[in-house]
Amino acid sequence: MAAAKRTDVGLLVGAVDQGTSSTRFLVFDSKTAELLCHHQVEIKQEFPKEGWVEENPKEILLSVYECIDKACEKLQRFNVDLSNVKAIGITNQRETTVVWDRVTGEPLYNAVVWLDLRTQSTVENLSKKIPVNNNFVKTKTGLPLSTYFSAVKLRWLLDNVESVQKAVKEGRALFGTVDSWLIWNLTGGAEGGVHCTDVTNASRTMLFNIHSLKWDRELCEFFQIPMNILPNVRSCSEIYGLMKAGALEGVPISGCLGDQSAALVGQMCFQDGQAKNTYGTGCFLLCNTGRKCVFSEHGLLTTVGYKLGRNKPVCYALEGSVAIAGALVRWLRDNLGIISSSEEIEKLAREVGTSYGCYFIPAFSGLYAPYWDPSARGIICGLTQFTNKCHLAFAALEAVCFQTREILDAMNRDCGIPLSHLQVDGGMTNNKVLMQLQADILCIPVVKPTMPEITALGAAMAAGAAEGVGVWSLDPEDLSAFIEERFEPQINAEESEVRYSIWKKAVTKSMGWVTTEASEGGDPSIFSSLPLGFFVVSSMVMLIGARYISGIP
């Protein structure tokens, strides 16, 4: 006899959390915000050339279907009726750029990931065209001209990929960030899929006017982007379309936010001056500035925080973006092999409790906020014969904390009111050594909610609150605070300042390492130059010959 369906769960909302390193689908109870179940799949990154970072859009899409199906199987094993799932939200890695064929549904190239550096020369060439006394790009978008954002990635695809050029010419090409690619496919794809994005993702393209909340013709002309390939821009909380396949066919997709905006909502930072820091592949500190666009004088970005409904006001945020945080731990695991799992770094760091003067600048993709220097590269300095892998692990965690300190300092200067504590979330916050280090380096408490899935929760909240769904209330009196874990500073401020000043000195050493030619993927080997290669080889032969003739052992 079949077990009875559970009746103790309320109405449910699912959330797709498509990040740089993995895809997850999570299911929340809309009344209690309890996480019922989830499923996760790791995403493979491809590095075709130095500085290039790509992912397969079809793999991303298939991972979403797999996560939804597996999570639904778990719900059914819990005897939960799938008809209880009333809405789906989507949150995604931002800036990552996809171009696909509207007729066949096939990607026309791999997704160019936000970390990718191939557009450095594109950025340099475009920078020369911006008037010194009228930086209309930053005025309209809140963003510096950088390899980070989608417009220059799309420009590269239009310049270099024949299939993209042909599809644009024939009116078959569609552009989108990962949210657009997913929504288009989940709502039918080539058979009537909805081509849209939300204001938070649009605000990261450099083609979107954050004041008018529309694609900007002047920006599109500057980047030479045809406007007919751009998605329709919607709010973060409304019904975009219905799932057309899978276990949740017919369920509305009704929430969409870039991952950092989703975390801002999930942390319930709805008041001016509230801030959160998310530790994922990168590290992102956002401060809600309400309905005011606050432009930074200290290297931060002005961006759209959220717009929770078609008729709701837009709220803006100041953002400090760090490219490499969790990606550094993955690098220690996959490239150096000094740890076998991400969790092991905490054990190694705890063993020594110090970096022993070793400092790590993880500028693998240049430096983001507050420097915006794409020519920077990663360095490890302060090494001695005593340094071992434990010290390196500790230095890697310190690097994440020092980078956060830099953007927090910039945010305090821009806002004028220093934060009294830092709200944190993201996968790395499970590392207690990291969290204590962060409190020590900031000299303020670090506050972590016991609910770990804040980003996905934000997407679920937006989806559940959408008009026509209405199963999740965002009224302040209906939002219950999370139980929190608190980390207090345990070292004196003077010691923290000394360590931070040495870190800053190391940062300056990492800058200006790479020329445009090297970042374009040229062979860095000395033997790529035949005359130089010949000179080096002949010199080695002469040296060996001289040693042989003179009898030197």
Coordinates of C-alpha atoms in Angstrom, one line a residue, residues 307-527:
K307 CA 12.7 45.6 -8.6
L308 CA 10.2 43.3 -7.0
G309 CA 7.3 43.6 -9.3
R310 CA 6.3 45.5 -12.5
N311 CA 4.8 48.4 -10.6
K312 CA 7.2 48.3 -7.7
P313 CA 10.1 50.9 -7.4
V314 CA 13.6 50.0 -8.4
C315 CA 16.2 49.9 -5.6
Y316 CA 19.9 50.4 -6.4
A317 CA 23.1 49.2 -4.7
L318 CA 26.8 49.9 -4.5
E319 CA 28.8 46.9 -5.2
G320 CA 32.4 45.8 -4.6
S321 CA 33.4 42.9 -6.8
V322 CA 36.3 40.5 -6.2
A323 CA 37.0 38.0 -9.0
I324 CA 38.7 35.2 -7.1
A325 CA 37.5 33.8 -3.7
G326 CA 36.2 30.2 -3.8
A327 CA 37.9 29.9 -7.2
L328 CA 41.2 30.2 -5.3
V329 CA 40.4 27.1 -3.1
R330 CA 39.4 25.2 -6.3
W331 CA 42.7 26.3 -7.9
L332 CA 44.6 24.9 -4.9
R333 CA 42.7 21.6 -5.3
D334 CA 42.7 21.2 -9.1
N335 CA 45.9 23.0 -10.2
L336 CA 48.3 22.5 -7.3
G337 CA 46.8 19.4 -5.7
I338 CA 47.7 20.5 -2.2
I339 CA 44.2 19.7 -1.0
S340 CA 41.9 16.9 -2.2
S341 CA 38.6 18.6 -1.3
S342 CA 37.5 22.2 -0.7
E343 CA 36.8 21.4 3.0
E344 CA 40.4 20.4 3.6
I345 CA 41.7 23.9 3.4
E346 CA 40.1 24.7 6.8
K347 CA 42.0 21.8 8.4
L348 CA 45.3 22.9 7.0
A349 CA 44.9 26.5 7.9
R350 CA 43.8 25.6 11.4
E351 CA 46.9 23.5 12.0
V352 CA 49.3 26.5 11.7
G353 CA 47.0 29.5 12.6
T354 CA 49.2 31.8 10.6
S355 CA 50.6 32.4 7.1
Y356 CA 54.0 32.9 8.6
G357 CA 54.5 36.1 6.5
C358 CA 53.3 34.5 3.3
Y359 CA 50.9 36.7 1.2
F360 CA 48.8 35.5 -1.7
I361 CA 47.4 37.9 -4.3
P362 CA 44.9 35.8 -6.4
A363 CA 44.7 38.2 -9.4
F364 CA 44.1 35.3 -11.9
S365 CA 41.7 37.5 -13.8
G366 CA 43.3 40.8 -13.1
L367 CA 42.1 42.9 -10.1
Y368 CA 38.5 44.0 -9.9
A369 CA 37.3 46.5 -7.2
P370 CA 38.7 48.9 -6.2
Y371 CA 41.6 48.7 -8.8
W372 CA 40.1 47.6 -12.1
D373 CA 43.5 46.5 -13.4
P374 CA 43.2 43.7 -16.0
S375 CA 47.0 43.5 -16.3
A376 CA 47.5 42.3 -12.8
R377 CA 48.3 38.6 -12.2
G378 CA 48.5 36.4 -9.2
I379 CA 51.6 36.3 -7.0
I380 CA 52.7 34.6 -3.8
C381 CA 55.3 36.4 -1.8
G382 CA 57.0 36.3 1.6
L383 CA 58.1 32.7 1.1
T384 CA 60.9 31.2 3.2
Q385 CA 62.3 27.7 3.5
F386 CA 59.9 27.2 6.4
T387 CA 56.8 27.9 4.3
N388 CA 54.7 24.8 3.7
K389 CA 51.2 24.0 2.3
C390 CA 49.5 24.8 5.6
H391 CA 50.8 28.4 5.5
L392 CA 49.8 28.6 1.8
A393 CA 46.3 27.5 2.7
F394 CA 46.1 30.1 5.5
A395 CA 47.4 32.8 3.1
A396 CA 44.7 31.9 0.6
L397 CA 42.0 32.4 3.2
E398 CA 43.6 35.6 4.3
A399 CA 43.6 36.8 0.7
V400 CA 39.8 36.5 0.5
C401 CA 39.5 38.5 3.8
F402 CA 41.9 41.2 2.7
Q403 CA 40.1 41.7 -0.6
T404 CA 36.8 42.0 1.3
R405 CA 38.5 44.6 3.6
E406 CA 39.5 46.6 0.6
I407 CA 36.0 46.9 -0.8
L408 CA 34.5 47.4 2.7
D409 CA 36.8 50.4 3.2
A410 CA 35.8 51.8 -0.2
M411 CA 32.1 51.3 0.7
N412 CA 32.5 53.0 4.1
R413 CA 34.1 56.0 2.4
D414 CA 31.4 56.2 -0.3
C415 CA 28.5 55.8 2.1
G416 CA 30.0 57.9 4.9
I417 CA 28.6 55.6 7.6
P418 CA 30.9 52.7 8.4
L419 CA 29.2 49.3 8.8
S420 CA 28.9 48.1 12.4
H421 CA 28.8 44.4 11.3
L422 CA 29.0 42.4 8.1
Q423 CA 26.2 40.0 7.0
V424 CA 27.7 37.1 5.1
D425 CA 26.5 34.1 3.0
G426 CA 27.7 31.7 0.4
G427 CA 29.4 28.3 0.4
M428 CA 32.7 29.5 1.8
T429 CA 31.0 30.8 5.0
N430 CA 30.9 27.1 6.2
N431 CA 34.7 27.6 6.9
K432 CA 34.9 28.8 10.5
V433 CA 38.6 29.7 10.1
L434 CA 37.7 32.0 7.2
M435 CA 34.9 33.6 9.1
Q436 CA 37.0 34.3 12.2
L437 CA 39.8 35.6 10.0
Q438 CA 37.3 37.9 8.3
A439 CA 36.1 39.4 11.7
D440 CA 39.8 39.8 12.8
I441 CA 40.8 41.6 9.5
L442 CA 37.7 43.9 9.4
C443 CA 37.7 44.6 13.2
I444 CA 33.9 44.3 13.2
P445 CA 31.6 41.3 13.9
V446 CA 30.7 38.9 11.0
V447 CA 27.2 37.6 11.2
K448 CA 26.2 34.5 9.3
P449 CA 22.6 33.2 9.1
T450 CA 22.1 29.5 9.8
M451 CA 20.1 29.2 6.6
P452 CA 23.0 28.5 4.1
E453 CA 21.1 28.9 0.8
I454 CA 20.5 32.7 0.9
T455 CA 21.0 33.3 -2.9
A456 CA 18.5 30.6 -3.9
L457 CA 16.1 31.8 -1.1
G458 CA 16.1 35.3 -2.6
A459 CA 15.1 33.9 -6.0
A460 CA 12.4 31.8 -4.4
M461 CA 11.1 34.8 -2.5
A462 CA 10.8 36.9 -5.7
A463 CA 9.1 34.0 -7.5
G464 CA 6.6 33.3 -4.7
A465 CA 5.7 37.0 -4.3
A466 CA 5.0 37.6 -8.0
E467 CA 1.6 38.9 -9.0
G468 CA -0.5 35.9 -10.1
V469 CA 1.4 33.6 -7.7
G470 CA 1.1 35.3 -4.3
V471 CA 2.3 32.5 -2.0
W472 CA 5.2 34.4 -0.4
S473 CA 4.7 37.7 1.5
L474 CA 7.5 40.2 1.4
D475 CA 5.8 42.5 4.0
P476 CA 8.3 43.3 6.7
E477 CA 6.0 42.0 9.5
D478 CA 5.8 38.6 7.7
L479 CA 9.5 38.2 7.3
S480 CA 11.0 36.3 10.2
A481 CA 14.7 36.9 11.1
F482 CA 17.1 33.9 10.8
I483 CA 19.0 32.4 13.7
E484 CA 22.5 33.7 13.3
E485 CA 26.1 32.7 14.1
R486 CA 28.3 35.6 15.1
F487 CA 32.1 35.9 14.9
E488 CA 33.7 38.6 17.0
P489 CA 37.2 40.1 16.3
Q490 CA 39.8 38.3 18.5
I491 CA 43.0 40.2 17.6
N492 CA 43.8 43.9 18.3
A493 CA 43.3 46.5 15.6
E494 CA 47.0 47.3 15.5
E495 CA 47.9 43.8 14.5
S496 CA 45.2 43.7 11.9
E497 CA 46.5 47.0 10.4
V498 CA 50.0 45.7 10.1
R499 CA 48.9 42.6 8.2
Y500 CA 46.7 44.6 6.0
S501 CA 49.4 47.1 5.1
I502 CA 51.7 44.3 4.1
W503 CA 48.9 42.9 1.9
K504 CA 48.5 46.3 0.2
K505 CA 52.2 46.4 -0.5
A506 CA 52.0 42.9 -2.1
V507 CA 49.0 44.1 -4.3
T508 CA 51.2 46.8 -5.9
K509 CA 53.7 44.1 -6.9
S510 CA 51.0 42.2 -8.8
M511 CA 50.0 45.0 -11.1
G512 CA 51.1 45.7 -14.7
W513 CA 52.3 42.1 -15.3
V514 CA 50.6 41.5 -18.7
T515 CA 50.6 43.3 -22.0
T516 CA 47.6 43.2 -24.3
E517 CA 49.3 40.7 -26.6
A518 CA 49.8 38.2 -23.8
S519 CA 46.2 38.5 -22.6
E520 CA 45.0 37.9 -26.2
G521 CA 46.2 34.3 -25.8
G522 CA 49.7 34.5 -27.4
D523 CA 52.2 31.9 -26.6
P524 CA 54.2 33.1 -23.6
S525 CA 57.0 30.7 -24.3
I526 CA 60.4 32.4 -25.2
F527 CA 60.6 29.9 -28.1

